[in-house]
Tab-separated table of C-alpha atoms in Angstrom:
chain	number	residue	atom	x	y	z
A	1	MET	CA	80.340	118.067	147.670
A	2	ALA	CA	82.411	115.317	146.067
A	3	VAL	CA	83.858	116.015	142.663
A	4	PRO	CA	83.743	113.006	140.358
A	5	ARG	CA	87.187	111.726	139.445
A	6	THR	CA	87.957	111.360	135.767
A	7	GLY	CA	89.745	108.191	134.725
A	8	VAL	CA	93.524	108.538	134.798
A	9	LEU	CA	94.048	106.033	132.003
A	10	ALA	CA	91.454	107.730	129.814
A	11	SER	CA	93.242	111.051	130.149
A	12	ALA	CA	96.774	109.644	129.692
A	13	THR	CA	98.700	110.576	126.598
A	14	CYS	CA	98.583	107.611	124.248
A	15	VAL	CA	100.712	107.594	121.106
A	16	GLU	CA	100.525	105.106	118.249
A	17	ALA	CA	102.783	105.118	115.207
A	18	ASP	CA	101.474	104.324	111.776
A	19	SER	CA	103.396	102.012	109.480
A	20	ARG	CA	105.110	104.946	107.708
A	21	ASP	CA	106.605	106.182	110.975
A	22	ARG	CA	107.880	102.799	112.181
A	23	LYS	CA	110.967	102.718	109.945
A	24	LEU	CA	112.003	106.215	111.024
A	25	LEU	CA	111.406	105.339	114.684
A	26	GLN	CA	113.462	102.154	114.356
A	27	HIS	CA	116.297	104.164	112.793
A	28	LEU	CA	116.066	106.759	115.582
A	29	GLU	CA	116.178	104.061	118.257
A	30	GLU	CA	119.154	102.293	116.633
A	31	ALA	CA	121.095	105.526	116.100
A	32	ALA	CA	120.499	106.782	119.620
A	33	THR	CA	121.360	103.412	121.173
A	34	ALA	CA	124.531	102.908	119.103
A	35	SER	CA	126.032	106.233	120.071
A	36	GLN	CA	125.391	108.504	122.993
A	37	ALA	CA	123.317	110.618	120.650
A	38	SER	CA	121.855	113.939	121.567
A	39	LEU	CA	118.564	115.238	120.259
A	40	LEU	CA	117.740	118.812	119.390
A	41	LEU	CA	114.403	120.542	119.461
A	42	ARG	CA	114.185	123.338	116.921
A	43	GLU	CA	111.871	126.181	117.847
A	44	ALA	CA	109.878	128.161	115.272
A	45	ASP	CA	112.499	130.941	115.322
A	46	GLY	CA	115.281	128.454	114.490
A	47	THR	CA	116.715	128.265	118.006
A	48	ASP	CA	117.974	124.764	118.875
A	49	ILE	CA	117.479	123.334	122.357
A	50	GLU	CA	119.490	120.232	123.279
A	51	LEU	CA	117.283	117.783	125.135
A	52	PRO	CA	118.592	116.463	128.477
A	53	PRO	CA	119.789	112.822	128.567
A	54	SER	CA	116.793	111.783	130.703
A	55	LEU	CA	114.358	112.970	128.030
A	56	VAL	CA	116.462	111.395	125.261
A	57	ALA	CA	116.306	108.062	127.137
A	58	LEU	CA	112.509	108.367	127.400
A	59	LEU	CA	112.163	109.187	123.702
A	60	VAL	CA	114.435	106.303	122.680
A	61	ALA	CA	112.432	103.867	124.826
A	62	ALA	CA	109.189	105.163	123.309
A	63	ALA	CA	110.671	104.958	119.789
A	64	ARG	CA	111.653	101.324	120.429
A	65	ASP	CA	108.100	100.346	121.345
A	66	LEU	CA	106.454	102.466	118.659
A	67	ALA	CA	108.736	100.938	116.010
A	68	LYS	CA	107.484	97.492	117.090
A	69	GLY	CA	103.901	98.641	116.540
A	70	ASN	CA	103.077	99.066	120.229
A	71	ALA	CA	101.176	102.055	121.549
A	72	VAL	CA	102.903	104.057	124.295
A	73	PHE	CA	101.265	105.673	127.335
A	74	ALA	CA	102.847	108.599	129.147
A	75	LEU	CA	101.990	108.893	132.836
A	76	PRO	CA	104.006	110.139	135.808
A	77	VAL	CA	104.995	107.184	138.030
A	78	GLU	CA	103.478	108.968	141.055
A	79	THR	CA	100.046	108.858	139.404
A	80	ARG	CA	97.380	107.453	141.730
A	81	LEU	CA	95.048	104.826	140.280
A	82	THR	CA	91.775	103.314	141.439
A	83	PRO	CA	91.576	99.530	141.815
A	84	SER	CA	89.509	99.431	138.606
A	85	GLU	CA	92.249	101.313	136.731
A	86	VAL	CA	94.873	98.955	138.152
A	87	ALA	CA	92.798	96.006	136.938
A	88	GLU	CA	92.501	97.552	133.482
A	89	LEU	CA	96.211	98.299	133.305
A	90	LEU	CA	97.228	94.780	134.391
A	91	GLY	CA	94.521	92.981	132.433
A	92	LEU	CA	93.107	91.434	135.607
A	93	SER	CA	89.657	91.443	137.168
A	94	ARG	CA	88.834	94.145	139.704
A	95	PRO	CA	87.961	91.574	142.424
A	96	PHE	CA	91.350	89.872	141.919
A	97	VAL	CA	93.111	93.243	142.186
A	98	ALA	CA	91.123	94.006	145.350
A	99	ARG	CA	92.399	90.731	146.821
A	100	LEU	CA	95.988	91.653	145.852
A	101	LEU	CA	95.510	95.007	147.610
A	102	ASP	CA	93.979	93.357	150.692
A	103	GLU	CA	96.915	90.911	150.886
A	104	GLY	CA	99.475	93.719	150.491
A	105	GLU	CA	100.850	92.333	147.211
A	106	ILE	CA	100.309	95.822	145.810
A	107	PRO	CA	100.491	98.667	148.357
A	108	SER	CA	97.473	100.981	148.513
A	109	GLN	CA	96.138	103.811	150.647
A	110	TYR	CA	92.595	104.399	151.768
A	111	LEU	CA	91.187	107.833	151.114
A	112	PRO	CA	90.483	109.736	154.363
A	113	ASP	CA	87.193	108.689	155.950
A	114	SER	CA	86.427	106.351	153.060
A	115	ARG	CA	86.481	102.712	152.054
A	116	HIS	CA	87.915	103.708	148.670
A	117	ARG	CA	91.618	103.405	148.017
A	118	LEU	CA	94.232	104.555	145.558
A	119	VAL	CA	97.352	102.842	144.285
A	120	ARG	CA	100.541	104.484	143.073
A	121	LEU	CA	101.417	103.610	139.476
A	122	VAL	CA	105.014	102.924	140.546
A	123	ASP	CA	103.743	100.218	142.918
A	124	VAL	CA	101.698	98.660	140.106
A	125	LEU	CA	104.763	98.660	137.840
A	126	GLU	CA	106.894	97.062	140.576
A	127	PHE	CA	104.236	94.362	141.094
A	128	GLN	CA	104.120	93.690	137.349
A	129	ALA	CA	107.930	93.425	137.170
A	130	ARG	CA	107.921	90.924	140.089
A	131	ARG	CA	105.164	88.960	138.401
A	132	GLU	CA	107.119	88.817	135.131
A	133	ARG	CA	110.309	87.723	136.952
A	134	HIS	CA	108.394	84.918	138.689
A	135	ALA	CA	106.838	83.799	135.392
A	136	GLU	CA	110.277	83.771	133.755
A	137	GLY	CA	111.668	81.708	136.656
A	138	ARG	CA	108.831	79.187	136.334
A	139	ARG	CA	109.390	78.988	132.576
A	140	ARG	CA	113.097	78.253	133.096
A	141	ILE	CA	112.339	75.552	135.674
A	142	ILE	CA	109.890	73.867	133.297
A	143	GLU	CA	112.435	74.017	130.448
A	144	ALA	CA	115.140	72.512	132.660
A	145	ALA	CA	112.767	69.739	133.797
A	146	GLU	CA	111.825	68.972	130.198
A	147	GLU	CA	115.473	68.902	129.082
A	148	ALA	CA	116.303	66.514	131.936
A	149	GLU	CA	113.157	64.531	131.050
A	150	LEU	CA	111.832	64.933	134.586
A	151	PRO	CA	108.105	64.774	135.248
A	152	HIS	CA	106.542	68.107	136.149
C-alpha cells in the first residue's frame, strides 16, 4: 500500500518578519557581520548556551533576508523534491522542469520500479546558481555591447 507523500515545501518552516522586527534584524545582521559575534541562547533556568559558528552564520543570513522583508524557508539541502515542487521552487512550469531533468540539467533519481523521480534540493540550488551566473554574464555582455555601441 502506497502512502501518499505530503508536500515538502508545504511542511517547510517559513518565517516572515513584520515591520517592527526588521530594524532589530538589520541591527543583528550588521553587528554579527562587523565583528565575529557570538550568540547566546538563554534557557528558562538562566543557563546560557553559546551557539556554534555554523548556526550563527545561518541566523545572520536569515536575519539579512528577513530585514529586507523577504520570507525565509528552512529545509535541509538533502531534502528530496518532486518535479512539481522543483517547478514551484524555481517559478517554472512542471513540463519545463521535466525537460531539464530529462536533459540532465538537474540531476534526478527514479523511484524503484516507478516512472516517478525525486530531485535533491542541493541539485536544484546548484542549478539555480548556474542559471543566475549565466544571466549575469549575459547582462554584462549586453552592457558592454551597449557601451561600445555595438548592435546586439
